Short mmCIF file of C-alpha atoms in Angstrom, two decimals:
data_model
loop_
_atom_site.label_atom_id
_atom_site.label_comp_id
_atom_site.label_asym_id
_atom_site.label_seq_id
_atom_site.Cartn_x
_atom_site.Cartn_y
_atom_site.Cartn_z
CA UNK L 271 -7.68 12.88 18.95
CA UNK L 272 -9.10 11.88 15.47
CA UNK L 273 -10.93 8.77 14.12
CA UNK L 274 -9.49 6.74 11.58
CA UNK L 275 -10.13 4.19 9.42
CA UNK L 276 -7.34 1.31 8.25
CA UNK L 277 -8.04 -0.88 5.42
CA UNK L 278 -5.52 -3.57 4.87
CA UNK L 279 -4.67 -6.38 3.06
CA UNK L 280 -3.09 -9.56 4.16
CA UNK L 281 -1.42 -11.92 2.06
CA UNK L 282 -3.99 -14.80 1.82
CA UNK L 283 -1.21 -17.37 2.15
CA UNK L 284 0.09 -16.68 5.53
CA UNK L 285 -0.57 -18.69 7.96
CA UNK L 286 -3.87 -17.64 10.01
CA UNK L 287 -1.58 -17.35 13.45
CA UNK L 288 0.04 -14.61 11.15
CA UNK L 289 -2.71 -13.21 10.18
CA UNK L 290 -3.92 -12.40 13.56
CA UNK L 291 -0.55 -11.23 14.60
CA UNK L 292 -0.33 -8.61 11.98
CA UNK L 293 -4.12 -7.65 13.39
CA UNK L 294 -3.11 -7.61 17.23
CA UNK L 295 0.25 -5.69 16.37
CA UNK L 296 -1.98 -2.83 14.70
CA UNK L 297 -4.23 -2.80 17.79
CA UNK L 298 -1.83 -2.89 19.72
CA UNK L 299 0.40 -0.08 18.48
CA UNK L 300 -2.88 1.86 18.74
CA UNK L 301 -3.52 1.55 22.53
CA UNK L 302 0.21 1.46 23.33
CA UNK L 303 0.17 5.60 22.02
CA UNK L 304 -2.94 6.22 23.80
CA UNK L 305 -5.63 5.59 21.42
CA UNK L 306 -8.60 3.61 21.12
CA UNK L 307 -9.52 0.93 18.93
CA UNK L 308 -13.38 1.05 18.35
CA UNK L 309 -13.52 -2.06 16.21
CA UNK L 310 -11.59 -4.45 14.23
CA UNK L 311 -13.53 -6.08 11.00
CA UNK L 312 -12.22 -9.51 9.63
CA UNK L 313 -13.89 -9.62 6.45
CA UNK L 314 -11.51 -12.69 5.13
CA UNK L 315 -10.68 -13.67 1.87
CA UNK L 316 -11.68 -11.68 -1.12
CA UNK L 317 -10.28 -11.84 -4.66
CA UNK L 318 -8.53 -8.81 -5.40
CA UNK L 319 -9.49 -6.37 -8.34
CA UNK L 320 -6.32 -7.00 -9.81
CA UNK L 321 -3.27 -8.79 -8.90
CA UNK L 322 -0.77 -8.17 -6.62
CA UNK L 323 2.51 -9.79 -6.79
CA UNK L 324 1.01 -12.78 -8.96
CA UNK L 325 -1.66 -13.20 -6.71
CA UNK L 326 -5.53 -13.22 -7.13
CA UNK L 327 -6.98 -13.11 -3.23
CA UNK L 328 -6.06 -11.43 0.12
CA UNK L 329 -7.40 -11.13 3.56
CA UNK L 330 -8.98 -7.89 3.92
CA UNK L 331 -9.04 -6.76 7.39
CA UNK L 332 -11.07 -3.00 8.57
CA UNK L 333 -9.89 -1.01 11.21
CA UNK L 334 -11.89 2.15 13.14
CA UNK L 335 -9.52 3.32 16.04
CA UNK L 336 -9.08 6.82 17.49
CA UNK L 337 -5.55 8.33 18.02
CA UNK L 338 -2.96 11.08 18.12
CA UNK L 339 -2.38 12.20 13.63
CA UNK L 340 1.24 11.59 15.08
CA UNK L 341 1.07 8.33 15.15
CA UNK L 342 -0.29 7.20 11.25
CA UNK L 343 2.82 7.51 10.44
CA UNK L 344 4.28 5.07 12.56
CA UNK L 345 1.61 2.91 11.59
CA UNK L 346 2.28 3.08 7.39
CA UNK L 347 5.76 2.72 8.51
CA UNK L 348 4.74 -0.56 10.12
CA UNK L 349 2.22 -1.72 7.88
CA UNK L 350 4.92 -0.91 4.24
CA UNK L 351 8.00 -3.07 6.35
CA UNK L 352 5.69 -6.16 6.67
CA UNK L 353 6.22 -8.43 3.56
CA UNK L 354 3.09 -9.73 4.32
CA UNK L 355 0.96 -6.78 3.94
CA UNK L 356 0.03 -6.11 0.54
CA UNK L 357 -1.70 -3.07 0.66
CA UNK L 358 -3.27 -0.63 3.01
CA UNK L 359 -4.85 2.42 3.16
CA UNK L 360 -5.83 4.96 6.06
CA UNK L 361 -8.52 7.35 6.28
CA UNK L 362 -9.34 10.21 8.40
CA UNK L 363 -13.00 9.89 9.53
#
């Protein structure tokens, strides 16, 4: 197994019961295909660089979890069909 890193962003104006779905989905999906997440880091709202989709801020959530390299896939696939992700980017450790 590998360690990875997932940065993502959240649209900042979903509701925070969405928010925390999106987060427990992605943990969850990790320990459902035998991994391990090591921690989740809510770092909240930020102002983006540059906008998105006509908007200035997102919730910025970091990820370090341990799993199978099968499974990233399934994750992007996850994270890119969920309108309310605007980005997100994962990184082998």
């Amino acid at each position: 197994m590998n360690k990875y890193e997932l940065l993502f962003i959240i649209d900042n104006s979903a509701a925070d019961e969405a928010k925390e779905a999106i987060i427990a989905k992605m943990s969850q999906l990790v320990t459902d295909n035998g991994g391990s997440v090591e921690k989740v880091d809510k770092w909240g709202a930020k102002k983006l660089a540059y906008p998105i989709n006509f908007k200035e801020d997102g919730y910025y959530v970091l990820m370090n979890f341990e799993c199978e390299p099968a499974l990233i896939a399934e994750m992007e696939r996850q994270l890119r069909i969920n309108d309310q992700v605007m980005r997100h980017m994962v990184v082998k450790k």
